[in-house]
Coordinates of C-alpha atoms in Angstrom, one line a residue:
X130 CA 0.0 0.0 0.0
X131 CA 1.1 3.6 -0.4
X132 CA 3.2 5.1 2.3
X133 CA 1.4 7.2 5.0
X134 CA 3.9 10.0 4.3
X135 CA 3.7 11.7 0.8
X136 CA 6.1 10.0 -1.6
X137 CA 7.4 7.7 1.2
X138 CA 9.8 10.3 2.5
X139 CA 10.7 10.4 6.1
X140 CA 12.9 13.5 5.6
X141 CA 13.5 15.9 2.8
X142 CA 17.1 17.0 2.3
X143 CA 17.4 20.5 0.7
X144 CA 20.8 21.6 -0.6
X145 CA 21.2 25.4 -1.3
X146 CA 23.7 26.5 -3.9
X147 CA 24.6 29.6 -5.8
X148 CA 27.3 32.2 -6.4
X149 CA 29.1 34.1 -3.7
X150 CA 26.9 36.8 -2.2
X151 CA 23.7 35.5 -3.8
X152 CA 22.0 35.3 -0.4
X153 CA 22.1 31.5 0.3
X154 CA 23.2 31.7 4.0
X155 CA 21.1 34.8 4.8
X156 CA 18.0 33.0 3.4
X157 CA 18.6 29.9 5.6
X158 CA 19.2 32.0 8.8
X159 CA 16.1 34.1 8.1
X160 CA 14.0 30.9 8.0
X161 CA 15.6 29.4 11.1
X162 CA 15.4 32.4 13.4
X163 CA 12.7 34.5 11.8
X164 CA 14.8 37.7 11.5
X165 CA 17.4 39.1 9.2
X166 CA 21.0 38.8 10.4
X167 CA 23.8 41.2 9.4
X168 CA 26.4 38.7 10.7
X169 CA 26.4 35.6 8.5
X170 CA 29.0 32.8 8.6
X171 CA 30.5 31.7 5.3
X172 CA 28.5 28.4 5.6
X173 CA 25.6 27.9 7.9
X174 CA 25.5 24.5 9.7
X175 CA 22.8 22.1 8.6
X176 CA 19.4 23.4 9.7
X177 CA 16.6 21.0 10.6
X178 CA 12.9 21.8 10.6
X179 CA 10.4 19.6 12.5
X180 CA 7.7 17.6 10.8
X181 CA 4.9 20.0 11.8
X182 CA 6.6 23.0 10.2
X183 CA 4.7 22.5 6.9
X184 CA 1.3 20.8 6.2
X185 CA 2.8 17.6 4.7
X186 CA 4.3 16.6 8.1
X187 CA 7.7 15.7 6.8
X188 CA 10.8 17.1 8.5
X189 CA 13.4 19.0 6.5
X190 CA 17.2 19.2 6.6
X191 CA 18.6 22.3 4.9
X192 CA 22.2 22.2 3.9
X193 CA 24.2 25.4 3.0
X194 CA 27.2 25.2 0.7
X195 CA 30.4 27.1 0.2
X196 CA 30.9 29.4 -2.8
X197 CA 34.7 29.0 -2.7
X198 CA 36.3 27.3 -5.7
X199 CA 38.4 25.1 -3.5
X200 CA 35.2 23.6 -2.0
X201 CA 33.7 22.7 -5.4
X202 CA 34.0 18.9 -4.7
X203 CA 32.2 19.2 -1.4
X204 CA 29.4 21.1 -3.1
X205 CA 29.1 18.4 -5.8
X206 CA 29.0 15.7 -3.1
X207 CA 26.2 17.4 -1.3
X208 CA 24.2 17.9 -4.5
X209 CA 24.5 14.2 -5.3
X210 CA 22.7 13.3 -2.1
X211 CA 20.1 16.0 -2.2
X212 CA 16.4 15.4 -2.6
X213 CA 16.0 18.9 -4.1
X214 CA 18.4 21.7 -5.0
X215 CA 17.6 25.4 -4.2
X216 CA 19.6 27.4 -6.7
X217 CA 20.0 31.1 -5.8
X218 CA 20.9 34.2 -7.6
X219 CA 20.8 37.9 -6.7
X220 CA 18.1 40.0 -8.3
X221 CA 20.3 43.1 -8.9
X222 CA 23.3 41.2 -10.3
X223 CA 22.6 40.0 -13.9
X224 CA 25.7 38.0 -13.9
X225 CA 24.3 35.6 -11.2
X226 CA 21.2 35.1 -13.3
X227 CA 23.3 34.4 -16.4
X228 CA 25.3 31.8 -14.5
X229 CA 22.3 29.8 -13.8
X230 CA 22.2 28.6 -17.5
X231 CA 25.9 28.9 -18.2
X232 CA 27.3 27.2 -15.2
X233 CA 25.0 25.9 -12.4
X234 CA 22.3 24.0 -14.3
X235 CA 24.8 22.4 -16.8
X236 CA 27.0 21.5 -13.8
X237 CA 24.1 19.7 -12.1
X238 CA 23.5 17.8 -15.2
X239 CA 27.2 16.9 -15.6
X240 CA 27.1 15.6 -12.0
X241 CA 23.9 13.6 -12.9
X242 CA 21.9 15.2 -10.2
X243 CA 18.4 14.1 -11.2
X244 CA 16.3 16.0 -8.6
X245 CA 14.0 19.0 -8.8
X246 CA 15.6 22.4 -8.8
X247 CA 14.0 25.5 -7.3
X248 CA 15.3 28.8 -8.7
X249 CA 15.3 31.6 -6.1
X250 CA 15.7 35.3 -6.9
X251 CA 17.2 36.5 -3.6
X252 CA 17.3 40.1 -2.2
X253 CA 14.2 41.2 -4.0
X254 CA 14.3 44.3 -1.9
X255 CA 17.2 45.5 -4.0
X256 CA 15.3 45.7 -7.3
X257 CA 16.5 48.7 -9.2
X258 CA 13.6 49.0 -11.5
X259 CA 9.9 48.6 -10.6
X260 CA 9.2 47.2 -14.0
X261 CA 11.7 44.3 -13.5
X262 CA 9.9 41.1 -14.4
X263 CA 11.5 38.0 -12.8
X264 CA 9.2 35.6 -14.6
X265 CA 10.0 36.9 -18.1
X266 CA 13.7 36.7 -17.2
X267 CA 13.5 33.1 -16.0
X268 CA 11.0 31.7 -18.5
X269 CA 13.6 30.9 -21.2
X270 CA 15.8 29.2 -18.7
X271 CA 12.9 27.1 -17.4
X272 CA 12.1 26.1 -21.0
X273 CA 15.7 25.0 -21.5
X274 CA 16.0 23.2 -18.2
X275 CA 12.7 21.3 -17.4
X276 CA 14.2 20.1 -14.1
X277 CA 13.4 23.5 -12.7
X278 CA 10.2 22.8 -10.8
X279 CA 9.4 26.5 -10.0
X280 CA 10.9 29.9 -9.4
X281 CA 10.3 32.4 -6.6
X282 CA 11.4 35.8 -5.4
X283 CA 12.3 36.4 -1.8
X284 CA 13.9 38.9 0.6
X285 CA 15.6 37.7 3.8
X286 CA 15.8 41.4 4.9
X287 CA 12.1 42.0 4.6
X288 CA 11.1 38.4 5.5
X289 CA 9.2 38.2 2.2
X290 CA 8.4 34.6 0.9
X291 CA 11.3 33.1 2.9
X292 CA 9.2 30.3 4.3
X293 CA 7.6 29.8 0.8
X294 CA 11.0 29.0 -0.7
X295 CA 11.4 25.9 1.4
X296 CA 7.7 25.0 1.2
X297 CA 8.0 24.8 -2.6
X298 CA 11.3 22.9 -2.3
X299 CA 9.6 20.3 -0.1
X300 CA 6.6 20.3 -2.4
X301 CA 8.9 19.6 -5.4
X302 CA 10.1 16.5 -3.7
X303 CA 6.8 15.2 -2.3
X304 CA 4.6 16.3 -5.2
X305 CA 6.8 16.9 -8.2
X306 CA 5.4 18.3 -11.4
X307 CA 8.1 16.9 -13.8
X308 CA 6.8 13.3 -13.9
X309 CA 3.3 14.5 -14.5
X310 CA 3.4 17.4 -17.0
X311 CA 5.2 18.5 -20.1
X312 CA 5.7 22.3 -20.0
X313 CA 6.6 22.4 -23.7
X314 CA 3.3 20.8 -24.9
X315 CA 1.3 22.0 -21.8
X316 CA -0.1 18.5 -21.5
X317 CA 0.1 15.4 -19.2
X318 CA 3.1 13.2 -19.8
X319 CA 2.2 9.8 -21.3
X320 CA 2.8 7.7 -18.1
X321 CA 0.7 10.1 -16.0
X322 CA -2.1 10.0 -18.5
X323 CA -2.0 6.2 -18.6
X324 CA -2.2 6.0 -14.8
X325 CA -5.1 8.4 -14.7
X326 CA -6.9 6.4 -17.5
X327 CA -6.6 3.3 -15.4
X328 CA -8.0 5.2 -12.4
X329 CA -10.8 6.4 -14.6
X330 CA -11.6 2.9 -15.8
X331 CA -11.6 1.5 -12.2
X332 CA -13.9 4.4 -11.1
X333 CA -16.3 3.8 -14.0
X334 CA -18.2 1.1 -12.1
X335 CA -21.0 0.6 -14.7
X336 CA -18.5 0.6 -17.6
X337 CA -20.4 3.0 -19.7
X338 CA -17.3 5.1 -20.5
X339 CA -18.2 8.1 -18.3
X340 CA -18.3 8.9 -14.6
X341 CA -21.8 9.8 -13.4
X342 CA -22.5 11.9 -10.4
X343 CA -22.5 8.9 -8.0
X344 CA -19.2 7.6 -9.4
X345 CA -17.6 11.1 -9.2
X346 CA -18.7 11.3 -5.6
X347 CA -17.3 7.9 -4.8
X348 CA -14.0 8.9 -6.5
X349 CA -13.9 12.1 -4.4
X350 CA -14.6 10.3 -1.2
X351 CA -11.9 7.7 -1.9
X352 CA -9.2 10.2 -2.7
X353 CA -10.1 13.1 -0.4
X354 CA -12.3 11.7 2.3
X355 CA -15.1 14.2 1.5
X356 CA -18.1 14.1 -0.8
X357 CA -18.6 16.5 -3.7
X358 CA -20.9 19.4 -2.8
X359 CA -23.7 20.1 -5.3
X360 CA -22.1 23.5 -6.2
X361 CA -18.7 21.9 -6.7
X362 CA -20.2 19.4 -9.1
X363 CA -22.0 22.2 -11.0
X364 CA -18.8 24.3 -11.2
X365 CA -16.8 21.3 -12.4
X366 CA -19.4 20.5 -15.1
X367 CA -19.4 24.1 -16.3
X368 CA -15.6 24.3 -16.6
X369 CA -15.5 21.1 -18.7
X370 CA -18.4 22.2 -20.8
X371 CA -16.8 25.6 -21.6
X372 CA -13.3 24.3 -22.3
X373 CA -13.7 20.9 -23.7
X374 CA -17.3 19.9 -24.8
X375 CA -16.3 16.3 -25.6
X376 CA -15.4 16.0 -21.9
X377 CA -19.1 15.5 -21.1
X378 CA -21.6 13.0 -22.4
X379 CA -25.1 12.1 -21.5
X380 CA -23.7 9.6 -19.1
X381 CA -21.3 12.0 -17.3
X382 CA -17.6 13.0 -17.3
X383 CA -15.7 11.3 -20.1
X384 CA -12.1 10.2 -20.0
X385 CA -11.0 13.4 -22.0
X386 CA -12.8 15.5 -19.4
X387 CA -11.3 13.6 -16.6
X388 CA -7.8 14.2 -18.0
X389 CA -8.5 17.8 -18.7
X390 CA -9.4 18.5 -15.1
X391 CA -6.1 17.0 -14.0
X392 CA -4.2 19.1 -16.5
X393 CA -6.0 22.2 -15.1
X394 CA -4.9 21.3 -11.6
X395 CA -1.2 21.3 -12.7
X396 CA -1.6 24.6 -14.6
X397 CA -3.0 26.1 -11.4
X398 CA 0.0 24.9 -9.4
X399 CA -1.7 22.1 -7.6
X400 CA 0.3 18.9 -8.5
X401 CA -0.2 17.7 -4.9
X402 CA -3.9 17.1 -5.7
X403 CA -3.0 14.7 -8.6
X404 CA -0.4 13.0 -6.4
X405 CA -3.1 12.5 -3.8
X406 CA -5.2 10.8 -6.4
X407 CA -2.3 8.6 -7.7
X408 CA -1.2 7.5 -4.2
X409 CA -4.7 6.6 -3.2
X410 CA -4.7 4.2 -6.1
X411 CA -1.3 2.9 -4.9
X412 CA 1.0 4.5 -7.5
X413 CA 4.6 5.3 -6.5
X414 CA 6.9 8.2 -7.5
X415 CA 7.7 6.5 -10.8
X416 CA 4.0 6.2 -11.6
X417 CA 4.0 2.5 -11.2
X418 CA 2.1 0.4 -8.7
X419 CA 4.0 0.4 -5.5
X420 CA 6.0 -2.8 -4.5
X421 CA 4.0 -3.0 -1.3
X422 CA 0.9 -3.8 -3.3
X423 CA 2.4 -6.8 -5.0
X424 CA 2.8 -10.0 -3.0
X425 CA 6.5 -10.3 -3.7
X426 CA 7.2 -12.6 -0.8
X427 CA 4.8 -15.1 -2.4
X428 CA 7.2 -15.5 -5.3
X429 CA 10.0 -16.9 -3.2
X430 CA 11.1 -20.2 -4.8
X431 CA 14.0 -22.5 -5.4
X432 CA 16.1 -22.2 -8.6
X433 CA 14.3 -25.3 -10.1
X434 CA 10.8 -23.9 -9.5
X435 CA 9.0 -21.5 -11.8
X436 CA 5.8 -19.3 -11.7
X437 CA 2.7 -20.0 -13.8
X438 CA -0.5 -18.1 -14.1
X439 CA -3.5 -19.8 -12.5
X440 CA -6.7 -20.8 -14.3
X441 CA -8.4 -17.8 -12.7
X442 CA -5.8 -15.5 -14.3
X443 CA -6.0 -17.3 -17.6
X444 CA -9.8 -17.1 -17.7
X445 CA -9.4 -13.3 -17.1
X446 CA -6.9 -13.0 -20.0
X447 CA -9.3 -14.9 -22.3
X448 CA -12.1 -12.5 -21.4
X449 CA -9.9 -9.4 -21.8
X450 CA -8.7 -10.7 -25.2
X451 CA -12.2 -10.9 -26.5
X452 CA -13.2 -7.5 -25.1
X453 CA -10.2 -5.8 -26.8
X454 CA -10.6 -7.7 -30.1
X455 CA -12.9 -4.9 -31.3
X456 CA -13.4 -6.3 -34.8
X457 CA -14.1 -9.8 -33.6
X458 CA -11.7 -11.4 -36.0
X459 CA -10.0 -13.6 -33.3
X460 CA -6.7 -11.6 -33.6
X461 CA -5.4 -8.8 -31.4
X462 CA -3.9 -6.4 -33.8
X463 CA -1.1 -4.0 -32.8
X464 CA -3.5 -1.1 -32.3
X465 CA -5.8 -3.3 -30.1
X466 CA -2.8 -4.5 -28.1
X467 CA -1.7 -0.8 -27.5
X468 CA -5.3 -0.1 -26.4
X469 CA -5.1 -3.1 -24.0
X470 CA -1.9 -1.8 -22.4
X471 CA -3.0 1.9 -22.5
X472 CA -3.6 1.7 -18.7
X473 CA -0.1 0.4 -18.0
X474 CA 3.0 2.6 -17.7
X475 CA 4.1 1.2 -21.1
X476 CA 3.5 -1.8 -23.4
X477 CA 5.6 -4.5 -21.7
X478 CA 5.8 -6.5 -24.9
X479 CA 7.9 -3.9 -26.7
X480 CA 10.8 -5.3 -24.6
X481 CA 13.2 -7.3 -26.8
X482 CA 12.5 -10.5 -24.9
X483 CA 8.9 -10.5 -25.9
X484 CA 8.8 -8.4 -29.1
X485 CA 8.9 -11.3 -31.6
X486 CA 8.6 -14.3 -29.3
X487 CA 5.1 -15.6 -30.2
X488 CA 3.3 -16.6 -33.5
X489 CA 1.9 -13.5 -35.3
X490 CA -0.1 -13.0 -38.4
X491 CA 1.1 -11.0 -41.5
X492 CA 0.1 -7.7 -39.8
X493 CA 1.9 -8.7 -36.5
X494 CA -1.4 -9.5 -34.8
X495 CA -1.7 -12.1 -32.0
X496 CA -4.3 -14.9 -32.0
X497 CA -5.5 -16.1 -28.6
X498 CA -2.9 -18.9 -28.4
X499 CA -0.1 -16.4 -29.1
X500 CA -1.6 -13.9 -26.6
X501 CA -1.6 -16.5 -23.9
X502 CA 1.9 -17.7 -24.9
X503 CA 3.2 -14.1 -24.4
X504 CA 1.8 -13.9 -20.9
X505 CA 3.2 -17.3 -20.1
X506 CA 6.7 -16.2 -21.2
X507 CA 6.4 -12.9 -19.2
X508 CA 5.3 -14.9 -16.1
X509 CA 8.2 -17.3 -16.5
X510 CA 10.8 -14.6 -17.0
X511 CA 9.5 -11.8 -14.8
X512 CA 6.5 -12.9 -12.6
X513 CA 6.4 -9.6 -10.6
X514 CA 6.1 -7.6 -13.9
X515 CA 3.5 -10.1 -15.2
X516 CA 1.3 -9.7 -12.1
X517 CA 1.7 -5.9 -12.1
X518 CA 0.5 -5.8 -15.8
X519 CA -2.4 -8.0 -15.0
X520 CA -3.5 -5.3 -12.5
X521 CA -2.8 -2.5 -14.9
X522 CA -5.2 -4.1 -17.5
X523 CA -8.0 -4.6 -14.9
X524 CA -7.5 -7.8 -12.9
X525 CA -9.2 -7.2 -9.6
X526 CA -9.2 -10.7 -8.1
X527 CA -7.1 -11.9 -5.2
X528 CA -3.5 -11.4 -6.3
X529 CA -2.5 -14.6 -4.5
X530 CA -4.9 -16.6 -6.7
X531 CA -3.5 -15.3 -9.9
X532 CA -0.4 -17.5 -10.0
X533 CA 1.1 -20.6 -8.5
X534 CA 4.6 -21.9 -7.8
X535 CA 5.5 -25.2 -9.6
X536 CA 6.8 -28.2 -7.8
X537 CA 10.6 -28.6 -7.8
X538 CA 12.0 -30.3 -10.9
X539 CA 14.0 -32.8 -8.8
X540 CA 10.7 -33.9 -7.1
X541 CA 9.2 -34.2 -10.6
X542 CA 11.9 -36.6 -11.5
X543 CA 11.3 -38.7 -8.4
X544 CA 7.5 -38.7 -9.0
X545 CA 8.2 -39.5 -12.7
X546 CA 5.8 -36.8 -14.0
X547 CA 5.6 -33.1 -14.2
X548 CA 2.6 -31.0 -13.1
X549 CA 3.7 -28.0 -15.1
X550 CA 1.9 -26.4 -18.0
X551 CA 4.8 -24.2 -19.1
X552 CA 8.1 -25.9 -20.1
X553 CA 11.4 -24.3 -21.0
X554 CA 13.7 -26.0 -23.6
X555 CA 17.3 -24.9 -24.0
X556 CA 18.4 -25.4 -27.6
X557 CA 22.1 -26.1 -28.1
X558 CA 24.1 -26.6 -31.2
X559 CA 27.0 -25.3 -33.2
X560 CA 26.7 -22.4 -35.7
X561 CA 25.0 -23.6 -38.9
X562 CA 23.3 -26.5 -37.3
X563 CA 19.8 -25.1 -38.1
X564 CA 18.7 -23.9 -34.6
X565 CA 17.5 -20.5 -35.7
X566 CA 15.8 -21.9 -38.8
X567 CA 14.0 -24.5 -36.8
X568 CA 12.8 -22.0 -34.1
X569 CA 11.8 -19.5 -36.8
X570 CA 9.7 -22.2 -38.4
X571 CA 7.9 -22.8 -35.0
X572 CA 6.8 -19.2 -34.5
X573 CA 7.7 -17.3 -37.7
X574 CA 10.2 -14.9 -36.1
X575 CA 13.6 -14.5 -34.7
X576 CA 14.0 -13.6 -31.1
X577 CA 15.9 -14.5 -27.9
X578 CA 12.9 -16.6 -26.8
X579 CA 10.3 -18.4 -28.7
X580 CA 6.9 -19.6 -27.3
X581 CA 4.7 -22.2 -28.8
X582 CA 1.3 -23.4 -27.5
X583 CA 0.6 -27.1 -27.9
X584 CA -2.9 -28.5 -27.5
X585 CA -2.3 -32.3 -27.8
X586 CA -4.4 -33.6 -24.9
X587 CA -3.9 -30.8 -22.4
X588 CA -2.8 -27.2 -23.2
X589 CA 0.9 -26.7 -22.7
X590 CA 3.2 -23.8 -23.5
X591 CA 6.7 -24.5 -24.7
X592 CA 9.3 -21.8 -24.3
X593 CA 12.4 -22.4 -26.5
X594 CA 15.6 -20.6 -25.8
X595 CA 18.5 -20.7 -28.2
X596 CA 21.8 -21.0 -26.5
X597 CA 24.7 -19.4 -28.4
X598 CA 27.6 -21.9 -28.9
X599 CA 30.2 -19.5 -27.6
X600 CA 28.1 -19.0 -24.4
X601 CA 27.9 -22.6 -23.3
X602 CA 31.0 -22.5 -21.1
X603 CA 29.8 -19.3 -19.4
X604 CA 26.4 -20.8 -18.9
X605 CA 27.8 -23.9 -17.2
X606 CA 30.0 -21.9 -14.9
X607 CA 27.1 -21.5 -12.5
X608 CA 25.8 -24.4 -10.4
X609 CA 22.2 -23.6 -10.9
X610 CA 22.5 -22.5 -14.6
X611 CA 20.4 -25.4 -15.8
X612 CA 17.8 -25.3 -13.0
X613 CA 15.3 -23.5 -15.2
X614 CA 15.6 -26.0 -18.0
X615 CA 13.0 -28.7 -18.5
X616 CA 14.5 -30.2 -21.7
X617 CA 17.8 -29.8 -23.5
X618 CA 17.8 -30.1 -27.3
X619 CA 21.1 -30.7 -29.1
X620 CA 21.0 -30.0 -32.9
X621 CA 23.6 -30.7 -35.5
X622 CA 23.9 -30.6 -39.3
X623 CA 23.5 -34.3 -40.4
X624 CA 25.7 -33.6 -43.4
X625 CA 28.6 -32.2 -41.4
X626 CA 30.7 -34.5 -39.1
X627 CA 32.3 -31.5 -37.4
X628 CA 28.8 -30.2 -36.6
X629 CA 27.9 -33.5 -35.0
X630 CA 31.2 -33.6 -33.0
X631 CA 30.5 -30.1 -31.6
X632 CA 26.9 -31.0 -30.7
X633 CA 28.2 -34.2 -29.0
X634 CA 30.7 -32.2 -27.0
X635 CA 28.0 -29.8 -25.8
X636 CA 25.8 -32.8 -24.8
X637 CA 28.6 -34.3 -22.7
X638 CA 29.3 -31.0 -21.0
X639 CA 25.7 -30.3 -20.2
X640 CA 25.1 -33.9 -19.0
X641 CA 28.2 -33.8 -16.8
X642 CA 27.1 -30.5 -15.3
X643 CA 23.7 -32.0 -14.5
X644 CA 25.2 -35.1 -12.9
X645 CA 27.7 -33.1 -10.8
X646 CA 25.0 -30.7 -9.5
X647 CA 21.9 -32.9 -9.2
X648 CA 20.3 -31.2 -12.2
X649 CA 19.9 -34.0 -14.7
X650 CA 17.8 -32.9 -17.7
X651 CA 15.9 -34.9 -20.3
X652 CA 17.8 -34.5 -23.6
X653 CA 16.9 -35.0 -27.2
X654 CA 19.3 -35.1 -30.2
X655 CA 18.0 -33.6 -33.5
X656 CA 19.7 -34.3 -36.8
X657 CA 18.8 -31.4 -39.0
X658 CA 19.0 -31.0 -42.8
X659 CA 18.0 -34.6 -43.4
X660 CA 17.4 -33.8 -47.0
X661 CA 21.2 -33.6 -47.5
X662 CA 23.6 -36.5 -47.8
X663 CA 24.7 -37.7 -44.3
X664 CA 28.4 -37.7 -43.4
X665 CA 30.1 -41.1 -43.5
X666 CA 29.2 -43.4 -40.6
X667 CA 26.7 -40.8 -39.4
X668 CA 24.1 -43.3 -38.3
X669 CA 26.6 -45.7 -36.7
X670 CA 28.3 -42.9 -34.7
X671 CA 25.2 -41.1 -33.5
X672 CA 23.4 -44.4 -32.7
X673 CA 26.4 -45.6 -30.6
X674 CA 26.4 -42.3 -28.6
X675 CA 22.7 -42.6 -28.0
X676 CA 23.0 -46.1 -26.8
X677 CA 26.0 -45.4 -24.6
X678 CA 24.3 -42.4 -23.0
X679 CA 21.0 -44.1 -22.6
X680 CA 18.9 -41.8 -24.7
X681 CA 16.9 -42.0 -27.9
X682 CA 18.5 -42.0 -31.3
X683 CA 18.6 -38.6 -33.1
X684 CA 15.3 -37.3 -34.4
X685 CA 15.8 -36.5 -38.1
X686 CA 14.1 -33.3 -39.5
X687 CA 14.3 -31.3 -42.7
X688 CA 13.0 -27.8 -43.0
X689 CA 13.0 -28.3 -46.8
X690 CA 10.9 -31.5 -46.8
X691 CA 8.0 -30.8 -44.4
X692 CA 6.4 -29.9 -41.1
X693 CA 8.4 -30.3 -37.9
X694 CA 5.4 -29.5 -35.5
X695 CA 5.6 -33.1 -34.2
X696 CA 8.9 -32.2 -32.6
X697 CA 7.1 -29.8 -30.3
X698 CA 5.0 -32.7 -28.9
X699 CA 8.2 -34.8 -28.5
X700 CA 9.8 -32.1 -26.5
X701 CA 6.8 -31.6 -24.3
X702 CA 6.5 -35.4 -23.8
X703 CA 10.1 -35.4 -22.6
X704 CA 9.4 -32.5 -20.2
X705 CA 6.3 -34.3 -18.8
X706 CA 8.3 -37.4 -18.1
X707 CA 11.5 -35.9 -16.5
X708 CA 12.8 -39.3 -15.3
X709 CA 13.3 -40.5 -18.9
X710 CA 15.8 -39.5 -21.6
X711 CA 18.4 -38.6 -19.0
X712 CA 21.9 -38.8 -20.7
X713 CA 24.5 -40.6 -18.7
X714 CA 28.2 -39.9 -19.2
X715 CA 31.0 -42.4 -18.6
X716 CA 32.1 -40.4 -15.6
X717 CA 28.6 -40.3 -14.2
X718 CA 28.3 -44.1 -14.7
X719 CA 31.5 -44.7 -12.9
X720 CA 30.4 -42.4 -10.1
X721 CA 27.2 -44.4 -9.6
X722 CA 29.2 -47.7 -9.6
X723 CA 31.5 -46.3 -7.0
X724 CA 28.6 -45.2 -4.8
X725 CA 27.0 -48.7 -5.1
X726 CA 30.3 -50.3 -4.2
X727 CA 30.7 -48.1 -1.1
X728 CA 27.1 -48.7 -0.1
X729 CA 27.4 -52.4 -0.4
X730 CA 30.7 -52.3 1.6
X731 CA 29.0 -50.4 4.4
X732 CA 26.1 -52.9 4.4
X733 CA 28.6 -55.8 4.5
X734 CA 30.6 -54.2 7.3
X735 CA 27.6 -53.5 9.4
X736 CA 26.3 -57.0 8.9
X737 CA 29.6 -58.6 10.0

């Protein structure tokens, strides 16, 4: 759930910087003691304000900095740990204003200080000309440097807007405008608009595309603990009607009207109101659902366990697929998929791992099988992200019922069957063996991962992952590197003896790794390019290896001669029966014989 304190901050650290004589230290002292001091030290010690100083009830630490060139590294170090930077200049010294854009702001960027900046025009009592317009002077700089949250004039001598400087600094941290609003376009940023769209959809209880008076009132009570007064509702309606007529329909406030009202709040300098809404719906400072909302602890698992979506979640996904398939053609086109994820921070399937993983039609659309395969892959690789995206697109069930943790693979082997519905196959083979061609034939694309849905008997999803030949040694350097693998596939070019030898070497290394670490994996050998002439003694050599290692003879395939879909079912069958097709190396066989000999010796010794 969202933190009780805005933004989750228990303290806000404000670092004040600027040129010598710009008024940094005087400003801090004027805030701390409430009067102007003519005797100001070069650097004021850190000043702490209690939680009840400002309405947000979060304490502040204000850090002054030196203007001496020799202290530049200390200033940089303070800026790097700041929550917000207050950048000062003196109103009657043009050179200090110029240095905001020529030195200070570029320097903060160089230091990679990615926090809000408050620009403060100090000593406003020294204005030489009444017509001096601070806003017109600072506007071009704010346009150039969007990290500037706001600008403000103040006078420590006259105690004018001193407290406001640090109020706005705190506000910039707890309720920042930058993630919400694009000053250049004067519009909500995409991630903010997407979050607000999701909130709108959740608040639209009758799903008619508009918020009626009752739904608006429920929204108001949820976010602000107070109902909408009749006059407030009338005023709201009039504003939308005058500014954006399409923001209202016969049913109530539309999405465009809802977004317009939030834009208006920012333009009026009230980003805290939007943050209140976002946090009530459990969004964090990155405009994502907060980690506290997701049952992360429930995903704790051993290296040979995986996460799968539950039937409840799959049923939800089938319904959501049908609801977003607007033309009812059984395919989710790219535009429809974008609409589906328009309430998520971004479309998760634009990530390279998912981009081309599942079967698509000529226009890159996904049928239901491909759609479910994509979700299976995301749940396998990144279950937290998968669950979060379920919530983004409207899943409202018990989060703990949306997934389950599979049984450990080593237990599957003892039980002689697997309960899993999603299997992962590592595909090994030398360059030119036909791995990519085979996998491309399965799903019609090239990617790091391929997912294929099989419906022979029960519905299973197969995730195939091509292992680069030069990465095998690195893969096997970790004890648990094969823990995620249900089946290993070893491919070679049946016309090339060297290709076979390399595939055999990989098979021995993988099998040895499994034997040594208790991660034995069912393995299949695939002889590709069967339409070509086999190398001499091909059948004899490969058959002998298969017999010696206790696995099946190579499966012959040809991409030129026909369909290879039956191979998918053979891979899944191997995964479903994890005690079979386990290759045994000579070293592994000798190890077993030694263990048996030792066991028998112990039995004999104890019997005597």
